[in-house]
Amino acid sequence: MTDPNKNINAEVIAVFPNKVKLSVDDLSKFISADEQLEKLKVGSYLEIADDDNHKLIAIIESYAIVVDEKKASGRSYVIDANPLGIIEGNNFTRGGDALTIPPTKVLPAKQSDIKAIFCSGLKDKERFCFSKLAQNIKIDTPVNGNRFFNKHFAIVGSTGSGKSHTVAKILQNAINAKNSGYDGLNNSHIVLFDIHGEYKSAFPNANHVDSTNINIPYWLFDSDELGDLFIESNEDNSHNQVSQFRFAVTGNKKKFNPNLPQDKIYFDSPLKFDIDEVIRYIKNINNELINKKNNRCPTTKANEIIANRIPKYFESDLEFEKTSADFVNGPYSGDFERFILRLETIRNNPRLKFLFDNRNEIELESILKQFLGYTDERKANVTVFDLSGIPFEVLSITVSLISRILFEYGYYYKRLLTGNAACETPLLLVYEEAHKYVPKSDLVKYRASKTAIERIAKEGRKYGITLGIVSQRPAEISETIFSQCNNFIAMRLTNPDDQNYVKRLLPDSLGNLTDTLPALKTGEALLIGDSIVMPSIVKVDECKEYCPSSNDINYVEIWKEKWKDVVFNKIVEEWKK
Ligand SMILES: Nc1ncnc2c1ncn2[C@@H]1O[C@H](COP(=O)(O)OP(=O)(O)O)[C@@H](O)[C@H]1O
Ligand SMILES: [Mg+2]
């Protein structure tokens, strides 16, 4: 028992399940047993011991001065702290219920104890570290790398809080970590969707894919994606458009793949077809006349009787004319005028060249190799899809197609492996500005990418595919995605909706720790999840050599420079490309 007459500088005055209150007389004497002293701050750690030598670690949540006439100084300090867990030797267990009441001794935690906590239960080979403790940057805050990458993770924070920098740091550490005994690349596989084109500088050796070199053929689009691209769902006859379009695409896939079992070829089969032939089919069916005398078969101006529309309608624009009263309109006559116009406009849009031109020369295998950094010219751990040049109207289906293809790759790869063999090339997909592809919104324009990414969120882990979701607007992201994330890196968040949303996702036991979100400095984050021993406010290590290119412009400096002339015609040329 403590001696009631002893002059106690600091004591625990209340214990609640998720809070410990202490009173401190003289803060200058409230110092850790460590030789390395740190100034106390909100977020600093305390050690609270009981007589049975259990040591509870708690994190300071708030601090207040109370007027206290009995003290010489006329005041004392009240500190609220959040219990995190118990430390015994080098072992740390979460939860504070092992402490017997009343606790008898409280001090700021020793640095060696804090270090021990972060390493507790962590084997060397599992250790993955990209940050330090914000309160004390001498202390590493490693995560269990297997747990971190095994489940989806999210990085959220307002613009400029340091998300891209964090992504770069995590990925750089992942591609640089190696077992000894070999040279060259390690076996990490990362695909990064870079909507602002900012990662080239962070990964100079990556496989860079952009709208000028991307192997993304229209024939790989699935029904949702093709529908998104070509069908206007609010038109009266959109169901006829869909059914005729599907019929033509399936028929054309059969035509181009005569050696495959024809009854196994479906609309969604990843097989080539020719979009120009499909458009021709739609045109012909829109123009066709049928002859009552010829068994109601379509009959051309030259009196050619067309017993089978496929493949005839793929081959040329046929001429139909009412040369006698026996000719009547076909079932879709004139129905598809607007549809044809739309098909042709999209097909001939110069900005969509990367989807349509010479796309039938590309093989599925070379597409996979490009998407995964296995091209003949270069192997790369990171593939950066620079989406900044992809027109907005096809962004969703482009992301959808890439994501879907990568999912299928994981799926079929797994099927090839015998028994319970583990995935040989675990894959991480990182989506920057994820609210742009997987928003809460049900709008048709997001449907394709949302479906594809939500599927990976739900099933990807089985096939060795993990998601990294990065967003400045967490409140706008699909809940399906967030609810599947196990580790969070929550950086400074200024928008109250986003703060509340993130708070809701985090465990209640964190208490006021989540209130620090708006006050975090650039590069600081609340690191939470099953990969870290306890929730912590960390400072993400700085990317020293290779940083993502920043969007910050030094306005005042540039504005002070001499007037610059602008070559307007070059800009206009670029615009028209
Ligand atoms: N961990 C960090 N350490 C040091 N500086 C950082 C860190 N994170 C971000 N910064 C700086 O803050 C700026 C904004 O970071 P960025 O990652 O682009 O933010 P966001 O992606 O959230 O908009 C960058 O210019 C970078 O230099
Ligand atoms: Mg960014």
XYZ file of C-alpha atoms and ligand atoms in Angstrom:
605
model
C 0.000 0.000 0.000
C 1.138 3.552 -0.582
C 1.933 5.690 2.345
C -0.824 8.315 2.567
C 1.571 10.747 4.142
C 4.095 10.470 1.351
C 4.224 13.481 -0.880
C 2.796 12.189 -4.134
C 3.446 14.340 -7.168
C 1.214 12.426 -9.539
C -1.619 10.047 -8.808
C -4.465 8.366 -10.531
C -7.686 9.947 -9.309
C -10.225 8.008 -11.362
C -10.342 4.848 -13.460
C -13.030 4.184 -16.074
C -13.130 1.337 -18.573
C -11.781 3.585 -21.296
C -10.260 6.439 -19.376
C -7.792 7.121 -16.613
C -7.713 10.493 -14.891
C -4.647 11.710 -13.059
C -3.692 14.706 -11.087
C -0.172 16.096 -11.230
C 1.150 18.743 -8.837
C 4.363 19.727 -10.472
C 4.754 18.973 -14.163
C 8.470 19.709 -14.068
C 8.899 16.750 -11.714
C 6.624 14.501 -13.741
C 9.343 12.906 -15.817
C 10.006 9.449 -17.078
C 12.492 7.129 -15.490
C 14.365 7.340 -18.787
C 17.441 9.353 -19.306
C 16.081 10.617 -22.642
C 13.441 13.097 -21.721
C 10.659 14.126 -23.991
C 8.321 16.995 -23.329
C 4.837 15.783 -22.545
C 2.230 16.427 -25.185
C -1.245 15.266 -26.011
C -0.481 11.867 -27.521
C 2.443 11.080 -25.192
C 2.445 7.747 -23.404
C 2.138 7.143 -19.681
C 2.932 4.116 -17.577
C 0.531 3.342 -14.777
C 1.555 0.570 -12.420
C -0.307 -1.284 -9.693
C 1.092 -3.088 -6.691
C 1.143 -6.380 -8.589
C 3.602 -4.871 -11.026
C 1.266 -4.714 -13.990
C 2.164 -1.809 -16.172
C -0.646 -0.143 -18.065
C 0.276 2.032 -21.018
C -2.072 4.944 -21.650
C -1.993 7.763 -24.150
C -2.602 11.360 -23.065
C -5.840 12.635 -24.442
C -6.303 15.984 -22.736
C -4.818 18.186 -20.125
C -6.296 20.902 -17.879
C -5.218 23.218 -15.099
C -7.323 23.225 -11.945
C -7.169 25.854 -9.252
C -6.096 24.145 -6.032
C -5.701 26.363 -2.969
C -4.011 23.601 -1.007
C -1.027 23.474 -3.315
C 1.854 25.832 -2.969
C 1.536 26.806 -6.582
C -2.221 27.286 -6.180
C -2.924 24.908 -9.009
C -2.613 21.325 -10.149
C -2.901 19.597 -13.495
C -5.491 17.063 -14.542
C -4.610 14.714 -17.342
C -7.057 12.384 -19.083
C -5.481 9.360 -20.665
C -6.742 6.516 -22.762
C -5.622 3.035 -21.644
C -4.051 1.059 -24.472
C -2.758 -2.147 -22.967
C -0.588 -3.898 -20.462
C 3.120 -4.437 -20.849
C 4.847 -7.365 -19.195
C 8.523 -7.770 -19.984
C 8.649 -7.282 -23.748
C 5.094 -8.403 -24.254
C 2.248 -6.052 -24.864
C -1.406 -7.031 -24.723
C -4.224 -4.726 -25.633
C -6.845 -3.814 -23.077
C -6.472 -2.461 -19.577
C -8.433 -4.865 -17.425
C -5.420 -6.560 -15.820
C -4.721 -3.512 -13.705
C -5.836 -3.785 -10.084
C -7.417 -0.797 -8.433
C -6.064 1.490 -7.158
C -3.078 2.023 -9.410
C -0.232 3.279 -7.337
C 2.334 4.779 -9.575
C 2.181 6.841 -12.712
C 4.958 8.270 -14.828
C 5.601 9.183 -18.433
C 6.507 5.971 -20.230
C 10.111 5.007 -20.710
C 11.383 5.134 -24.246
C 12.618 1.564 -23.992
C 9.156 0.427 -22.963
C 7.511 2.209 -25.855
C 10.014 0.668 -28.252
C 9.299 -2.739 -26.777
C 5.562 -2.245 -27.289
C 5.897 -1.569 -30.986
C 8.086 -4.627 -31.468
C 5.987 -6.849 -29.246
C 4.840 -9.997 -30.996
C 6.474 -8.904 -34.225
C 8.912 -11.293 -35.839
C 11.780 -9.725 -37.725
C 10.680 -11.168 -41.033
C 7.186 -9.683 -40.635
C 8.379 -6.232 -39.742
C 7.448 -3.485 -42.195
C 8.163 0.070 -41.189
C 7.360 3.321 -42.923
C 6.826 5.693 -40.002
C 7.981 6.895 -36.612
C 6.081 7.897 -33.546
C 4.980 11.504 -34.077
C 5.702 12.355 -30.434
C 9.150 10.892 -30.526
C 10.706 10.331 -33.896
C 13.398 8.162 -32.388
C 10.833 5.407 -32.050
C 9.959 3.321 -35.083
C 6.345 2.267 -35.469
C 6.587 -0.913 -37.519
C 3.531 -2.810 -38.654
C 3.154 -6.498 -39.252
C 3.713 -6.357 -43.017
C 1.913 -9.606 -43.729
C -1.176 -8.405 -41.945
C -0.925 -4.970 -43.482
C -0.831 -6.195 -47.074
C -3.056 -9.197 -46.563
C -6.146 -7.106 -46.079
C -7.276 -3.970 -47.797
C -6.067 -0.682 -46.400
C -7.147 2.927 -46.740
C -5.227 6.172 -46.689
C -7.465 9.181 -46.129
C -6.722 12.848 -45.614
C -7.439 16.295 -47.029
C -5.424 17.588 -49.967
C -1.888 18.329 -48.952
C -2.015 16.145 -45.835
C 0.584 13.788 -47.315
C -1.374 10.885 -48.839
C 0.588 10.577 -52.060
C 3.821 10.854 -50.179
C 2.678 8.049 -47.878
C 1.687 5.858 -50.821
C 5.103 6.425 -52.377
C 6.931 5.657 -49.139
C 5.020 2.435 -48.472
C 5.479 1.169 -52.005
C 9.144 2.168 -52.158
C 9.807 0.242 -48.964
C 7.929 -2.741 -50.365
C 9.902 -2.894 -53.592
C 13.227 -2.330 -51.860
C 12.864 -5.042 -49.233
C 14.745 -8.211 -50.152
C 16.007 -11.407 -48.709
C 19.733 -11.636 -49.060
C 21.129 -13.860 -51.737
C 19.853 -12.417 -54.971
C 20.289 -9.373 -57.169
C 17.643 -7.602 -59.195
C 13.959 -7.148 -58.537
C 12.119 -8.624 -55.603
C 8.778 -10.354 -56.079
C 6.487 -7.438 -55.177
C 3.695 -6.626 -57.616
C 1.914 -3.332 -57.415
C -0.463 -1.560 -59.750
C -1.048 2.103 -59.064
C -3.909 4.072 -60.590
C -2.493 7.549 -60.861
C -5.202 10.005 -61.796
C -3.050 13.142 -61.640
C 0.090 11.727 -63.226
C 2.131 12.459 -60.103
C 3.945 9.155 -59.497
C 6.361 9.059 -62.395
C 8.923 10.920 -60.322
C 8.443 8.618 -57.328
C 8.967 5.433 -59.369
C 11.367 6.212 -62.195
C 11.927 2.500 -62.880
C 8.270 1.583 -62.930
C 6.326 0.289 -65.869
C 4.637 3.495 -66.994
C 1.407 3.107 -68.878
C -0.583 6.057 -70.179
C -3.087 6.824 -72.922
C -0.332 6.792 -75.550
C 0.911 3.257 -74.910
C -1.865 1.480 -73.042
C -2.927 -1.905 -74.424
C -6.582 -1.668 -73.712
C -8.768 -2.983 -76.501
C -12.500 -2.393 -76.679
C -13.083 -6.082 -77.360
C -12.185 -6.887 -73.770
C -14.960 -4.738 -72.351
C -17.707 -6.696 -70.659
C -21.429 -6.076 -71.001
C -21.558 -3.331 -68.360
C -18.580 -1.547 -69.812
C -19.765 -1.773 -73.422
C -23.208 -0.692 -72.282
C -21.678 2.315 -70.540
C -19.769 3.241 -73.628
C -22.431 2.847 -76.283
C -25.936 2.559 -74.882
C -27.991 5.524 -73.746
C -30.124 3.808 -71.146
C -32.756 6.536 -71.050
C -33.748 6.110 -74.701
C -37.107 4.434 -75.338
C -35.739 1.581 -77.384
C -32.594 1.026 -75.357
C -33.570 -2.606 -74.703
C -33.681 -3.218 -78.477
C -30.325 -1.517 -78.816
C -28.903 -3.748 -76.111
C -30.306 -6.962 -77.501
C -29.255 -6.292 -81.100
C -25.857 -5.041 -80.028
C -25.274 -8.134 -77.886
C -26.439 -10.403 -80.662
C -24.086 -8.752 -83.131
C -21.087 -8.747 -80.771
C -21.564 -12.406 -79.834
C -22.020 -13.344 -83.504
C -18.929 -11.387 -84.445
C -16.861 -13.035 -81.697
C -17.921 -16.400 -83.106
C -16.948 -15.314 -86.587
C -13.477 -14.231 -85.451
C -12.852 -17.318 -83.364
C -13.972 -20.164 -85.586
C -11.693 -22.687 -83.902
C -13.285 -22.327 -80.488
C -16.439 -24.265 -79.549
C -19.082 -21.872 -80.851
C -21.659 -22.671 -78.203
C -19.158 -21.618 -75.499
C -18.714 -18.123 -76.895
C -20.677 -15.509 -75.003
C -21.092 -11.777 -75.128
C -18.597 -11.391 -72.253
C -15.993 -13.877 -73.494
C -12.599 -12.165 -73.667
C -12.420 -12.695 -77.413
C -11.797 -10.384 -80.284
C -14.501 -8.879 -82.398
C -14.535 -6.059 -84.886
C -16.490 -3.018 -83.781
C -16.764 -1.751 -87.374
C -18.520 -4.950 -88.385
C -20.879 -4.646 -85.459
C -21.729 -1.071 -86.425
C -22.326 -2.265 -89.970
C -24.706 -4.911 -88.666
C -26.682 -2.321 -86.716
C -26.827 -0.054 -89.759
C -28.054 -2.856 -91.987
C -30.696 -3.943 -89.553
C -31.817 -0.330 -89.248
C -32.116 -0.002 -93.026
C -33.379 -3.430 -93.972
C -36.540 -4.124 -95.915
C -38.130 -7.509 -96.017
C -39.940 -9.025 -98.937
C -43.306 -10.569 -98.200
C -42.887 -12.795 -101.218
C -39.486 -14.103 -100.134
C -40.621 -15.675 -96.893
C -40.294 -12.237 -95.257
C -36.544 -12.432 -95.722
C -34.504 -9.239 -95.958
C -33.983 -8.509 -99.609
C -31.618 -5.941 -101.091
C -32.171 -3.492 -103.923
C -30.339 -5.904 -106.210
C -32.876 -8.529 -105.156
C -30.378 -10.509 -103.134
C -32.261 -12.569 -100.569
C -30.543 -12.685 -97.209
C -31.388 -15.906 -95.458
C -28.934 -15.257 -92.617
C -28.190 -11.760 -91.400
C -25.027 -13.032 -89.805
C -22.435 -12.956 -91.287
C -23.848 -11.047 -94.265
C -24.609 -7.879 -92.300
C -21.024 -7.703 -91.007
C -19.515 -7.532 -94.438
C -20.827 -4.438 -96.184
C -23.353 -1.608 -96.029
C -26.175 -3.118 -98.004
C -28.538 -1.116 -100.168
C -32.215 -1.593 -99.509
C -34.947 -0.034 -101.623
C -38.692 -0.580 -102.048
C -38.674 -1.803 -105.616
C -42.146 -3.279 -105.320
C -45.142 -3.197 -103.025
C -43.984 -6.505 -101.537
C -41.242 -4.726 -99.627
C -42.052 -3.701 -96.096
C -39.984 -2.361 -93.238
C -37.889 -4.786 -91.213
C -38.539 -5.172 -87.461
C -36.082 -2.423 -86.505
C -36.417 -0.126 -89.487
C -35.402 3.382 -88.591
C -35.188 2.551 -84.877
C -31.477 2.879 -84.535
C -30.728 6.209 -86.247
C -29.562 7.840 -83.056
C -27.833 4.707 -81.863
C -25.824 4.496 -85.099
C -24.890 8.130 -84.868
C -23.641 7.561 -81.336
C -21.736 4.391 -82.256
C -19.987 6.181 -85.098
C -19.213 9.287 -83.074
C -17.623 7.257 -80.321
C -15.827 4.968 -82.735
C -14.323 7.925 -84.595
C -13.583 10.142 -81.607
C -9.868 10.913 -81.900
C -9.543 11.038 -78.117
C -10.645 7.412 -77.913
C -8.093 6.146 -80.414
C -6.410 4.213 -77.628
C -9.501 2.033 -77.364
C -10.212 1.415 -81.013
C -7.277 1.819 -83.376
C -5.462 -1.402 -84.326
C -6.803 -2.987 -81.204
C -7.310 -6.363 -82.823
C -3.588 -6.875 -83.075
C -3.213 -7.071 -79.312
C -3.297 -10.436 -77.568
C -4.707 -11.001 -74.077
C -1.345 -12.309 -72.943
C 0.479 -9.137 -73.893
C -2.220 -7.102 -72.158
C -1.645 -9.016 -68.923
C 2.086 -8.603 -69.268
C 1.716 -4.878 -69.706
C -0.691 -4.522 -66.801
C 1.618 -6.467 -64.501
C 5.018 -5.147 -65.530
C 6.177 -8.290 -67.307
C 6.866 -6.800 -70.723
C 9.742 -8.076 -72.837
C 11.552 -4.749 -72.617
C 11.227 -4.360 -68.905
C 10.209 -6.115 -65.730
C 8.948 -3.811 -63.015
C 7.581 -4.143 -59.504
C 5.286 -1.190 -59.953
C 2.999 -0.453 -62.862
C 1.782 3.121 -62.849
C -1.356 3.724 -64.871
C -1.237 7.417 -65.604
C -4.919 8.134 -66.123
C -4.494 11.876 -66.514
C -4.800 11.611 -70.312
C -7.828 9.313 -70.320
C -10.999 11.204 -71.304
C -13.410 11.536 -68.438
C -16.261 9.743 -70.188
C -14.273 6.501 -70.417
C -12.338 6.755 -67.146
C -14.730 4.516 -65.245
C -14.742 1.745 -67.838
C -10.975 1.954 -68.308
C -10.378 1.519 -64.585
C -13.057 -1.143 -64.499
C -11.478 -3.109 -67.321
C -7.970 -2.983 -65.862
C -9.229 -3.960 -62.397
C -11.370 -6.757 -63.741
C -8.582 -8.176 -65.892
C -6.242 -8.168 -62.898
C -8.864 -9.904 -60.775
C -9.389 -12.564 -63.446
C -5.627 -12.989 -63.657
C -5.524 -13.730 -59.900
C -8.500 -16.041 -60.215
C -7.179 -18.142 -63.092
C -3.651 -18.167 -61.682
C -5.064 -19.630 -58.482
C -6.952 -22.254 -60.443
C -3.688 -23.344 -62.035
C -2.029 -23.859 -58.672
C -2.492 -27.291 -57.282
C -4.075 -28.011 -53.943
C -3.768 -25.296 -51.385
C -0.631 -23.783 -52.845
C -0.212 -20.160 -51.837
C -0.452 -17.373 -54.349
C 2.943 -16.895 -55.995
C 2.597 -13.277 -57.052
C 0.443 -11.433 -54.507
C -0.759 -8.215 -56.003
C -1.576 -4.814 -54.547
C -3.858 -2.412 -56.414
C -3.668 1.185 -55.232
C -6.411 3.586 -56.233
C -5.566 7.277 -55.857
C -8.616 9.524 -55.504
C -10.716 6.413 -55.084
C -13.919 8.415 -54.568
C -13.778 9.039 -58.317
C -14.149 5.355 -59.194
C -15.967 3.879 -56.234
C -18.267 6.602 -54.949
C -21.372 6.031 -52.892
C -23.314 7.331 -55.872
C -25.362 4.900 -57.953
C -24.991 6.948 -61.117
C -24.574 4.848 -64.237
C -21.286 6.516 -65.118
C -19.616 4.998 -62.057
C -21.279 1.626 -62.254
C -18.577 -0.246 -64.139
C -15.598 0.714 -61.997
C -17.611 0.428 -58.817
C -18.719 -3.100 -59.628
C -15.201 -4.184 -60.536
C -13.517 -2.709 -57.468
C -16.213 -3.795 -55.028
C -15.796 -7.313 -56.302
C -12.091 -7.176 -55.518
C -12.909 -5.719 -52.099
C -15.147 -8.689 -51.367
C -13.289 -11.540 -53.041
C -9.816 -10.312 -53.968
C -8.082 -11.707 -50.908
C -8.856 -15.276 -51.932
C -6.828 -14.719 -55.052
C -3.984 -12.724 -53.563
C -5.258 -9.283 -54.512
C -5.289 -6.472 -51.974
C -6.669 -2.976 -52.384
C -5.095 0.256 -51.207
C -7.773 2.938 -51.225
C -6.563 6.531 -51.174
C -9.002 9.401 -50.872
C -9.458 12.958 -49.737
C -13.233 12.451 -49.512
C -13.724 9.285 -47.459
C -17.345 10.200 -46.784
C -18.042 9.888 -50.510
C -16.615 6.407 -50.930
C -18.718 3.283 -51.213
C -19.262 1.764 -47.772
C -18.734 -1.715 -49.179
C -15.158 -0.772 -49.877
C -14.417 0.856 -46.544
C -16.053 -1.829 -44.481
C -13.585 -4.289 -46.009
C -10.521 -2.264 -45.000
C -8.613 -3.477 -41.958
C -5.885 -0.914 -41.702
C -6.316 2.823 -41.836
C -3.846 5.602 -42.256
C -5.945 8.634 -41.386
C -4.103 11.847 -42.100
C -5.235 15.419 -41.482
C -8.914 15.731 -42.285
C -10.513 19.141 -42.260
C -13.980 18.459 -43.589
C -16.348 17.633 -40.674
C -18.341 15.118 -42.740
C -15.177 13.224 -43.522
C -13.963 13.411 -39.930
C -17.211 11.996 -38.628
C -17.267 9.317 -41.235
C -13.764 8.187 -40.397
C -14.475 8.319 -36.657
C -17.414 6.019 -37.196
C -15.198 3.476 -38.898
C -12.686 3.388 -36.091
C -13.110 1.516 -32.829
C -14.857 3.395 -30.000
C -12.032 2.663 -27.616
C -9.941 5.232 -29.421
C -11.914 7.938 -27.671
C -10.615 11.370 -28.350
C -7.636 10.164 -30.315
C -9.740 10.660 -33.419
C -10.273 14.293 -32.437
C -6.674 14.909 -33.410
C -7.550 14.339 -37.082
C -8.001 18.022 -38.001
C -4.852 19.021 -36.120
C -2.394 16.557 -37.627
C 0.637 18.049 -39.330
C 1.556 17.253 -42.905
C 2.891 13.701 -43.061
C 1.374 12.754 -39.706
C -1.268 10.080 -39.482
C -3.367 8.087 -37.124
C -2.269 4.538 -37.858
C -4.896 2.017 -36.878
C -5.650 -1.591 -37.621
C -4.786 -5.157 -36.935
C -1.272 -4.781 -38.320
C -0.127 -2.367 -35.633
C 0.208 -3.218 -32.001
C -1.818 -0.207 -30.899
C -3.375 2.812 -32.561
C -0.728 5.494 -32.856
C -0.115 8.923 -34.201
C 2.844 8.538 -36.485
C 4.959 10.642 -38.786
C 5.377 8.928 -42.119
C 9.010 8.802 -43.211
C 9.877 11.286 -45.856
C 10.634 10.079 -49.383
C 14.111 11.444 -49.721
C 15.172 10.901 -53.277
C 12.076 10.069 -55.282
C 8.930 11.974 -54.323
C 5.588 12.138 -56.054
C 5.437 15.398 -57.970
C 3.630 17.937 -55.913
C 0.800 20.040 -57.216
C 1.929 22.931 -55.069
C 2.973 25.910 -57.131
C 5.182 28.593 -55.680
C 2.872 31.406 -56.764
C 4.501 34.376 -55.144
C 7.911 33.299 -56.321
C 6.835 32.671 -59.900
C 4.754 35.839 -60.008
C 7.787 37.861 -59.017
C 9.691 36.668 -62.070
C 9.849 38.594 -65.351
C 6.787 38.430 -67.689
C 6.772 35.201 -69.706
C 5.555 34.870 -73.261
C 3.205 32.003 -74.012
C 3.259 29.973 -77.236
C -0.483 29.757 -77.684
C -0.493 27.763 -80.900
C 1.448 24.924 -79.225
C -1.150 24.792 -76.477
C -3.977 24.722 -78.990
C -2.234 21.947 -80.958
C -1.901 19.869 -77.808
C -5.554 20.539 -77.033
C -6.713 19.228 -80.391
C -4.718 15.991 -80.233
N 5.757 12.307 -44.581
C 6.130 13.489 -45.072
N 7.285 14.058 -44.711
C 7.645 15.242 -45.201
N 6.938 15.965 -46.075
C 5.776 15.479 -46.483
C 5.305 14.220 -45.999
N 4.135 13.975 -46.574
C 3.881 15.030 -47.365
N 4.845 15.941 -47.315
C 4.873 17.196 -48.078
O 3.559 17.703 -48.181
C 3.211 18.020 -49.513
C 1.847 17.429 -49.865
O 1.928 16.026 -49.809
P 1.086 15.068 -50.746
O 1.559 13.695 -50.463
O 1.124 15.524 -52.160
O -0.365 15.301 -50.144
P -1.780 14.758 -50.667
O -1.521 13.621 -51.593
O -2.499 14.339 -49.439
O -2.440 15.906 -51.343
C 4.306 17.480 -50.386
O 4.843 18.537 -51.136
C 5.343 16.888 -49.475
O 6.587 17.476 -49.701
Mg -2.210 13.281 -53.520
